[in-house]
XYZ file of N, CA and C in Angstrom:
600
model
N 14.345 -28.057 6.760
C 15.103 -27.195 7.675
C 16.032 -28.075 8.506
N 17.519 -28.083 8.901
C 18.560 -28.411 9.364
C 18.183 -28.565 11.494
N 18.489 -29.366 11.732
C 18.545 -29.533 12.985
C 18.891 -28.386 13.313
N 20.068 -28.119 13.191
C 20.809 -26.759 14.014
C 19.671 -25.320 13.727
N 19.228 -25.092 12.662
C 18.244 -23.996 12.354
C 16.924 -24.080 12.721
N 16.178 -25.357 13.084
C 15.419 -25.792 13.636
C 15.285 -25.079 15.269
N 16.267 -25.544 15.707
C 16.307 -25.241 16.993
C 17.218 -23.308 17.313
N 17.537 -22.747 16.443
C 17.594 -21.829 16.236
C 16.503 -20.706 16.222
N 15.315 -21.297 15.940
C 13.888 -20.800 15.027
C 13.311 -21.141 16.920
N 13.465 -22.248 17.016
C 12.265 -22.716 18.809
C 13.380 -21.885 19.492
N 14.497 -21.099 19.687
C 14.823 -20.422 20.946
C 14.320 -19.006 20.529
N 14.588 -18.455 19.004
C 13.992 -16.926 18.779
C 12.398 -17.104 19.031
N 11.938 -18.253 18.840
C 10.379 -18.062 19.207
C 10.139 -17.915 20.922
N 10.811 -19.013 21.310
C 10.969 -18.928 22.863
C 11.173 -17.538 23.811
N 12.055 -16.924 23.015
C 12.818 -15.866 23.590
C 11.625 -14.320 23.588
N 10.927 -14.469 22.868
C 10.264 -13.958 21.804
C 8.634 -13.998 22.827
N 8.535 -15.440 23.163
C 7.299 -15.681 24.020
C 7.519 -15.234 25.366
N 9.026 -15.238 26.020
C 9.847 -15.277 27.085
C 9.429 -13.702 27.336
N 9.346 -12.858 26.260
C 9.243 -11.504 26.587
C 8.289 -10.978 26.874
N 7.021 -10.908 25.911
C 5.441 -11.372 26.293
C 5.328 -11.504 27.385
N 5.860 -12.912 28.041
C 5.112 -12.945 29.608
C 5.975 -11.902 30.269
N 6.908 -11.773 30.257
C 7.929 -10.862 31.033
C 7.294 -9.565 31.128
N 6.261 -9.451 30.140
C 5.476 -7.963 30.215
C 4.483 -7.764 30.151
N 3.752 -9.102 30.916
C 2.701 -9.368 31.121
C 1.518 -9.973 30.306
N 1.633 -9.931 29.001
C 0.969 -10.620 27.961
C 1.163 -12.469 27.410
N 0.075 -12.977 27.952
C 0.234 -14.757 27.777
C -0.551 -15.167 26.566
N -0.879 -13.938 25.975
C -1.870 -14.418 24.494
C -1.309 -15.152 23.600
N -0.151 -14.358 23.455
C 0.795 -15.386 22.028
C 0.701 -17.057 22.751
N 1.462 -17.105 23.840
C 1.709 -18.074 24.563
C 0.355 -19.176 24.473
N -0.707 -18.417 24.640
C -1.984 -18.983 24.853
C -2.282 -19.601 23.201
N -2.387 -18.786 22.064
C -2.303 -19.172 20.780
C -1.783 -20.555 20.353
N -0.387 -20.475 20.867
C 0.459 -21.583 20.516
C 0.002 -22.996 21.180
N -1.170 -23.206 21.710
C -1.649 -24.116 22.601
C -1.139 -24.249 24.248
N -0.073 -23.190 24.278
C 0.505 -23.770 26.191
C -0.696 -23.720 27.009
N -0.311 -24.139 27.976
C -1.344 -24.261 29.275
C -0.294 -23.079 30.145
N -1.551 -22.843 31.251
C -0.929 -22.057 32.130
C 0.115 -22.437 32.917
N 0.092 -23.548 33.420
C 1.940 -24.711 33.746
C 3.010 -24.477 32.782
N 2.494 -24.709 31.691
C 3.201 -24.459 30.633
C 4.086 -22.809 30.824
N 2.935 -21.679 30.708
C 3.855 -20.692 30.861
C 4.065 -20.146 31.830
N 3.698 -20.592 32.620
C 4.518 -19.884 34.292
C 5.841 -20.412 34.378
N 5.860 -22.093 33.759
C 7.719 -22.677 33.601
C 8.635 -21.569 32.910
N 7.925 -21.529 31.626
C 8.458 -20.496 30.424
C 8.896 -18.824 31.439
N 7.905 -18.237 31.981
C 8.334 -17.536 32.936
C 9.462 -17.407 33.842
N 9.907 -18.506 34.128
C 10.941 -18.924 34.961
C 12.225 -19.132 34.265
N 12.262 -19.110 33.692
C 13.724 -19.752 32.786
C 14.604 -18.779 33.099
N 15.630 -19.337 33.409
C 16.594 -18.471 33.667
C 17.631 -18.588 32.200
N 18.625 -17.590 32.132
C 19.712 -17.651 30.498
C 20.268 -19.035 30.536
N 20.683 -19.451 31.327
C 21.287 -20.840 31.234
C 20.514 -21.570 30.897
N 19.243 -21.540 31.157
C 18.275 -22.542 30.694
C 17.603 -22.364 29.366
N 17.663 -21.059 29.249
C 17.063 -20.726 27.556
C 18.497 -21.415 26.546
N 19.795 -21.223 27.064
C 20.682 -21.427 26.038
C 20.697 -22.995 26.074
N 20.724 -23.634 27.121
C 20.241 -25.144 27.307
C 19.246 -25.874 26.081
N 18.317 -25.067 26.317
C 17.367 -25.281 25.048
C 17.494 -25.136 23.601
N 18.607 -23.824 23.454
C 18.721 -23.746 22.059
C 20.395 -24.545 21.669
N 20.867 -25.099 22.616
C 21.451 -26.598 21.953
C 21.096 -27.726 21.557
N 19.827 -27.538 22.643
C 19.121 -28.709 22.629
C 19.073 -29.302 21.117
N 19.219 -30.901 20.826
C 18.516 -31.717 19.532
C 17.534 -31.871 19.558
N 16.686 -31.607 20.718
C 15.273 -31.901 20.499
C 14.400 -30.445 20.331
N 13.695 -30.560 19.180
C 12.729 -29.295 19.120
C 11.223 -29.800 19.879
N 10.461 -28.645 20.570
C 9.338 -28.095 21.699
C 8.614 -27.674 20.757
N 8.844 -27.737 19.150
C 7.720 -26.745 18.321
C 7.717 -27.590 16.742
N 6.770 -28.137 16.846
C 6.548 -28.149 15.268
C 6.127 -27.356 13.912
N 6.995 -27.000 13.388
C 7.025 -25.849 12.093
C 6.341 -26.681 10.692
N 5.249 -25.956 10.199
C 4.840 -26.299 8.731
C 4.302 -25.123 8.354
N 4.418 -25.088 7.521
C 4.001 -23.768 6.233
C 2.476 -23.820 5.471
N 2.091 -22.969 6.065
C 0.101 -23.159 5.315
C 0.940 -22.592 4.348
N 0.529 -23.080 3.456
C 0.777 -23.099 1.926
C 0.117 -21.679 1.456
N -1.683 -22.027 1.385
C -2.466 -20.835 1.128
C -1.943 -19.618 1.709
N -1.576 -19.355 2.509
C -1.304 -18.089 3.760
C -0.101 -17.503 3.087
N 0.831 -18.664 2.693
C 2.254 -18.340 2.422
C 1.656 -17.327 0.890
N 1.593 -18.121 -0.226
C 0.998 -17.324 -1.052
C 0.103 -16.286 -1.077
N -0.595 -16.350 -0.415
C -1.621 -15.368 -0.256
C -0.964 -13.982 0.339
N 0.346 -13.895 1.353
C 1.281 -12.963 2.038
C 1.747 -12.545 0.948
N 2.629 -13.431 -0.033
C 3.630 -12.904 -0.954
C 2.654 -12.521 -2.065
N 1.646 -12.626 -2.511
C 1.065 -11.457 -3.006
C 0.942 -10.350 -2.676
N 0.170 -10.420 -1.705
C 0.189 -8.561 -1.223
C 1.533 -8.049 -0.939
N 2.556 -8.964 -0.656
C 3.954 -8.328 -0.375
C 3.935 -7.374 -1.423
N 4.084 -8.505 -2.543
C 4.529 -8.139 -4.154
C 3.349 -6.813 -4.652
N 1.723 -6.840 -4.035
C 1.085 -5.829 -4.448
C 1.721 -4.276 -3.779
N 1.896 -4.706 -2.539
C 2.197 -3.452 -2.191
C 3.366 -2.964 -2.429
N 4.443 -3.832 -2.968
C 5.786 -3.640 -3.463
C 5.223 -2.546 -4.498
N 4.544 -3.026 -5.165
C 4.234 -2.581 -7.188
C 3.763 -0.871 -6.237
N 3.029 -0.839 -5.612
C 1.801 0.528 -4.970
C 2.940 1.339 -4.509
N 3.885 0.906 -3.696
C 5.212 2.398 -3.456
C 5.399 2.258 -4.256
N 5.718 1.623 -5.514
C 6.682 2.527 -6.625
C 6.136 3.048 -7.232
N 4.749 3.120 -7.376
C 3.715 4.005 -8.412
C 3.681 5.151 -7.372
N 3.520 5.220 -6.039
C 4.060 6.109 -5.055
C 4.776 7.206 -5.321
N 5.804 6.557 -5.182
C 6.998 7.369 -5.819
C 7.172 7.691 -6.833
N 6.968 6.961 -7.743
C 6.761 7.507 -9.366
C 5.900 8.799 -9.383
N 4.919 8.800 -8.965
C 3.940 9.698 -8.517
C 4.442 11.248 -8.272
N 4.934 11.136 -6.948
C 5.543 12.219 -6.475
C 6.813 12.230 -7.083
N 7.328 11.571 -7.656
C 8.708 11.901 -8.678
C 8.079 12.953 -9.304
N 7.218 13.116 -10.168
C 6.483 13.374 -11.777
C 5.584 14.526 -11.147
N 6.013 14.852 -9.930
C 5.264 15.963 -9.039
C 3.845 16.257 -8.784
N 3.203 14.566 -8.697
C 2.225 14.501 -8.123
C 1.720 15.477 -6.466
N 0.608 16.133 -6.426
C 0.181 16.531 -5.335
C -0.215 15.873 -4.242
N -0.747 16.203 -3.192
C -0.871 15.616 -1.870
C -2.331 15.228 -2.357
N -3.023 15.799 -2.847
C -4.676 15.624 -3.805
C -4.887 14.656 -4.157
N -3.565 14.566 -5.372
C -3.393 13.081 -6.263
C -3.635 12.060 -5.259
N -2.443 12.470 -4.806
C -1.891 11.057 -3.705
C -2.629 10.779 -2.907
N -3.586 11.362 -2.390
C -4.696 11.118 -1.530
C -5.666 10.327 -1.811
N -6.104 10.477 -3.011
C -7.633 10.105 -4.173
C -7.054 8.455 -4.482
N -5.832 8.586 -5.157
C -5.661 7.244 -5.672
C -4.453 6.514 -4.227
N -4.126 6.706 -3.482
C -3.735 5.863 -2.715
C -4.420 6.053 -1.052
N -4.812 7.290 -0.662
C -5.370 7.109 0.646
C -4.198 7.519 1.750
N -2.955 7.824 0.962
C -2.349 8.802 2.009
C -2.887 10.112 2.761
N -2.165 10.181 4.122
C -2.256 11.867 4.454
C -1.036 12.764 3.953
N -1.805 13.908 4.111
C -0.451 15.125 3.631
C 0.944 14.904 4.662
N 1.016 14.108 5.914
C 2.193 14.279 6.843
C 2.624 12.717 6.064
N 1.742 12.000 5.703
C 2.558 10.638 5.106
C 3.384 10.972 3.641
N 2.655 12.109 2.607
C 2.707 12.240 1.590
C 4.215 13.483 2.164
N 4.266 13.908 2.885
C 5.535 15.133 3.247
C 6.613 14.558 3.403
N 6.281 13.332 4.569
C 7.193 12.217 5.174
C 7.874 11.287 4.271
N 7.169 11.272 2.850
C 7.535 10.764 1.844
C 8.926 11.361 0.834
N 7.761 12.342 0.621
C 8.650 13.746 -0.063
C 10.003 13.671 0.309
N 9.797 13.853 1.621
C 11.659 14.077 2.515
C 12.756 12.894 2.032
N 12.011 11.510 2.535
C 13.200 10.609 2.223
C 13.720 10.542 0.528
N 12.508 11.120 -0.068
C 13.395 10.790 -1.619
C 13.871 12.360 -2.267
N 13.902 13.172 -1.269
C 14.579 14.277 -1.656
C 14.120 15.223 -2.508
N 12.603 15.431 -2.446
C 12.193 15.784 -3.042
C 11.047 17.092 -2.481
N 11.840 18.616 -3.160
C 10.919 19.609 -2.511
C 9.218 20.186 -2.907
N 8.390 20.412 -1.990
C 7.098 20.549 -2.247
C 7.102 21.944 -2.653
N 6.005 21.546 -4.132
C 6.038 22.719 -4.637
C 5.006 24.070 -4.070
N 5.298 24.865 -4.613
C 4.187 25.876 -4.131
C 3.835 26.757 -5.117
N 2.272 27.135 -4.909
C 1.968 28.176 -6.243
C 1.022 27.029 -7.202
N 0.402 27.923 -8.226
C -0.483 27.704 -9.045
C 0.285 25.807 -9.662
N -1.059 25.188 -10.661
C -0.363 24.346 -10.986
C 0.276 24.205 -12.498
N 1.231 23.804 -12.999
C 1.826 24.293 -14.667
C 0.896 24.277 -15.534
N 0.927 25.226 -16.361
C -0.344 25.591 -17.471
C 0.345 25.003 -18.540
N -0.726 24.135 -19.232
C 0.082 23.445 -20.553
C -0.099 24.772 -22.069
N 0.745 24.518 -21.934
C 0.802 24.820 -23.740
C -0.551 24.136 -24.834
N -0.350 25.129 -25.294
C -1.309 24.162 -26.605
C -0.824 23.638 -27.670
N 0.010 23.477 -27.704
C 1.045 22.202 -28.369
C 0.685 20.861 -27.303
N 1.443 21.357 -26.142
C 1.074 20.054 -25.038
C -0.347 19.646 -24.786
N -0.968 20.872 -24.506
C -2.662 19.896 -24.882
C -3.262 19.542 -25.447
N -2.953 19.702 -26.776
C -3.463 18.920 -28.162
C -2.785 17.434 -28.032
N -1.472 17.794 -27.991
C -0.849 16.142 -27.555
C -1.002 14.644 -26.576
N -1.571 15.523 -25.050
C -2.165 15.157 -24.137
C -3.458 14.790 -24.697
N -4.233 15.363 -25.290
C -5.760 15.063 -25.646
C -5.465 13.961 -26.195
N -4.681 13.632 -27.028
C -4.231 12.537 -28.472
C -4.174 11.310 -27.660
N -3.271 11.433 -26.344
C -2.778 10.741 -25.791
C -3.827 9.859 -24.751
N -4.656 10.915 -24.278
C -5.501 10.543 -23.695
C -6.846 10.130 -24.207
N -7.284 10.118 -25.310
C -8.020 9.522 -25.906
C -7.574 8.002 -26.559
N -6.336 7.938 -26.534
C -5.565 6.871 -27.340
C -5.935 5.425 -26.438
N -5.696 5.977 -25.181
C -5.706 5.348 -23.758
C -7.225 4.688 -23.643
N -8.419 5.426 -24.380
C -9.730 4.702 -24.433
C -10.375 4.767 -23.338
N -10.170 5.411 -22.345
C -10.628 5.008 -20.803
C -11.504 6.649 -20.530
N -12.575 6.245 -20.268
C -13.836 7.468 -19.484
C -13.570 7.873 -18.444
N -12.836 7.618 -17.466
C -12.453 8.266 -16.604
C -11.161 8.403 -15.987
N -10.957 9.518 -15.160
C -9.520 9.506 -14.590
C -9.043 8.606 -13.328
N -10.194 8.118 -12.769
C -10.372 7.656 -11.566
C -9.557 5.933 -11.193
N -9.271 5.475 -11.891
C -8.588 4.292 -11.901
C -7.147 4.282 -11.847
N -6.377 2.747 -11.567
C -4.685 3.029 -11.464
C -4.722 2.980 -12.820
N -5.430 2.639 -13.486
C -5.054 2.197 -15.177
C -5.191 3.493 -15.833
N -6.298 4.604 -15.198
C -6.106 5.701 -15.870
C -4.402 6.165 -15.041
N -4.552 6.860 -14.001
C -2.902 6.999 -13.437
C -2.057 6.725 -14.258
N -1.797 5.262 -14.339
C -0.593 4.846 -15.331
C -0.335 5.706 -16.466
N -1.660 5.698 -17.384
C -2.112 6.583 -18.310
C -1.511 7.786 -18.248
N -1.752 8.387 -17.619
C -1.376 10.003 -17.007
C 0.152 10.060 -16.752
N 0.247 9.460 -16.207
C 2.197 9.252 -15.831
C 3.266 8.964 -16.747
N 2.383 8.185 -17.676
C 3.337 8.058 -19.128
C 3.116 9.138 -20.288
N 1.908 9.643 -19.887
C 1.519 11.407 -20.846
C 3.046 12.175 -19.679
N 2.804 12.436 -18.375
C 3.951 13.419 -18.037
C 4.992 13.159 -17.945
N 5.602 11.806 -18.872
C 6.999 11.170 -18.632
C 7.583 11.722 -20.209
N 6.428 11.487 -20.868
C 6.673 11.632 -21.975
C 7.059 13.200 -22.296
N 5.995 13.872 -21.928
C 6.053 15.580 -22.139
C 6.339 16.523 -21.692
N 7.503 15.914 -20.427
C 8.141 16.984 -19.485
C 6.931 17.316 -18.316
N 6.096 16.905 -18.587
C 4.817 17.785 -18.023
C 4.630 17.337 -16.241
N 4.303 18.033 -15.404
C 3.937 17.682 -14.088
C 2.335 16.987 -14.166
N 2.544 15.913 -13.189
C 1.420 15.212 -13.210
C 0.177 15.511 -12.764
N 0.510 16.483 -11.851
C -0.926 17.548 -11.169
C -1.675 17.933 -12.464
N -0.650 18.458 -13.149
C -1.573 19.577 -14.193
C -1.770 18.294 -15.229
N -1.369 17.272 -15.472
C -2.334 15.842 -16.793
C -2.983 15.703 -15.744
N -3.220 15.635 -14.887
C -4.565 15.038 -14.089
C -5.768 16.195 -13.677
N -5.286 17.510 -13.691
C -6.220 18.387 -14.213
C -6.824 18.689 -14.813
N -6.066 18.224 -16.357
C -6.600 18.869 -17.883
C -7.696 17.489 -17.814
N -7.140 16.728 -17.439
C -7.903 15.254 -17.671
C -9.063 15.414 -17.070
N -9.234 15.576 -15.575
C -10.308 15.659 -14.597
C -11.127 16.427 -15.377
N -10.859 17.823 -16.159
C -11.676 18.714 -16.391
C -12.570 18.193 -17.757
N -11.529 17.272 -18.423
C -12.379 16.788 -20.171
C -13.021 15.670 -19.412
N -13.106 14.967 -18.517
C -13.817 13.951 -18.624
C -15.128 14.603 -17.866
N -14.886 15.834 -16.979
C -16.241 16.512 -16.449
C -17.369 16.946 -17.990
N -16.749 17.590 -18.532
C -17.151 18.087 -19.401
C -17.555 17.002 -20.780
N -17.444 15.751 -20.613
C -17.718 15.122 -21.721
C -18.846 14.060 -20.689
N -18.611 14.231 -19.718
C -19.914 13.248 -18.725
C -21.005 13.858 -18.836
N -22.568 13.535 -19.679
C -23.486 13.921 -19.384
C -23.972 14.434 -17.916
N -24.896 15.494 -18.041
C -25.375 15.870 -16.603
C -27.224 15.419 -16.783
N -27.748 14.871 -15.234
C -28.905 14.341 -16.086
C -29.655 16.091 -15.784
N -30.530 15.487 -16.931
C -31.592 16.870 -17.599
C -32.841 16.241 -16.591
N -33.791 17.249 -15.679
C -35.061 17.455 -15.198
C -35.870 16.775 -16.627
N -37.026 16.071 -16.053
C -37.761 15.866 -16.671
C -39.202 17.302 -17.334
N -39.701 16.983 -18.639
C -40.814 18.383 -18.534
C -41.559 17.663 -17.553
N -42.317 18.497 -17.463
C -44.052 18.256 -16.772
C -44.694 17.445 -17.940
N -44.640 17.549 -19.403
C -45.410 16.887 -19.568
C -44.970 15.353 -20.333
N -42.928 15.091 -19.645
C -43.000 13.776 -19.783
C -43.703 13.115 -18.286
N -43.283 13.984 -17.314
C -43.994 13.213 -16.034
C -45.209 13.441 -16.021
N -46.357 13.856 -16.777
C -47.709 13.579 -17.066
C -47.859 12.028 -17.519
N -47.237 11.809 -18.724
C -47.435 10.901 -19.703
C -46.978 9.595 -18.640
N -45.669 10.048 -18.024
C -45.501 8.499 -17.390
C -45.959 8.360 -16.304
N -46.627 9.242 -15.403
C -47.972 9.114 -14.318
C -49.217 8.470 -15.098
């Protein structure tokens, strides 16, 4: 990093800490190692003296980059980058507030608030009944996929490329789906009396 940007970086931090105390909070201040001398000065600074500082050649702050932290941020950046666009993909493909709830943990005012910015109106009324052309196809599709349940992003994905493919709204593949995988999940059976004889 360049002298001049260096000291660019210690006045937005300064300015930044400058406000904090200005509103009563010395925690950040306290974090950064100052002492209480330390920020009662910082308190005091008048503009001439903050701009004093950010000519200054000498930097008040030493900058290094935890490495781990850095990476470890730009993952989840990048995860949660990937999670709105399945988001939106989502409610593109006219996912419900249901959907969106189960597999991401939105509310209906986040999932509305959503809706709005991408221009997109909430439907109302029953959800689309497939054809049986389309649910024979969907079945194909969804068996192809190999996966026991609907409950995963990997099933989702699954589902989103069945209603990309077939015109179809994603409420109703995640219906037909929810309902075959109920119906193909064993339910457990009561024991007789006289297996719980035998194993007493």
């Amino acid at each position: 990093m360049s002298q001049h940007n260096l000291s660019q970086a210690t006045t937005a931090i300064l300015s930044s800490l400058l406000m904090d105390v200005k509103n009563g909070n010395i925690r950040r201040c306290e974090s950064l190692g100052m002492s209480l001398e330390e920020i009662r000065a910082l308190s005091q600074l008048s503009l001439d003296e903050l701009h004093y500082l950010s000519q200054s050649h000498v930097s008040v702050l030493d900058v290094s980059l935890n490495h781990e932290n850095f990476w470890l941020m730009l993952n989840q950046a990048r995860n949660e980058q990937k999670r709105m666009l399945m988001i939106d993909r989502a409610l593109e493909l006219g996912g419900s507030m249901e959907l969106i709830d189960k597999y991401f943990g939105l509310s209906p005012s986040e999932v509305s608030a959503r809706r709005r910015l991408m221009g997109i109106e909430s439907r109302q009324g029953r959800t689309q009944s497939l054809t049986e052309p389309q649910d024979s196809a969907l079945w194909i599709e969804w068996k192809a996929a190999g996966l026991s349940s609907p409950d995963s992003h990997q099933a989702l994905e699954a589902m989103m490329l069945a209603a990309e493919q077939h015109g179809l709204s994603l409420t109703a593949v995640w219906s037909r789906v929810c309902q075959w995988c109920r119906e193909t999940t064993p339910t457990p059976t009561r024991k007789s009396e006289s297996q719980q004889r035998k194993e007493a």
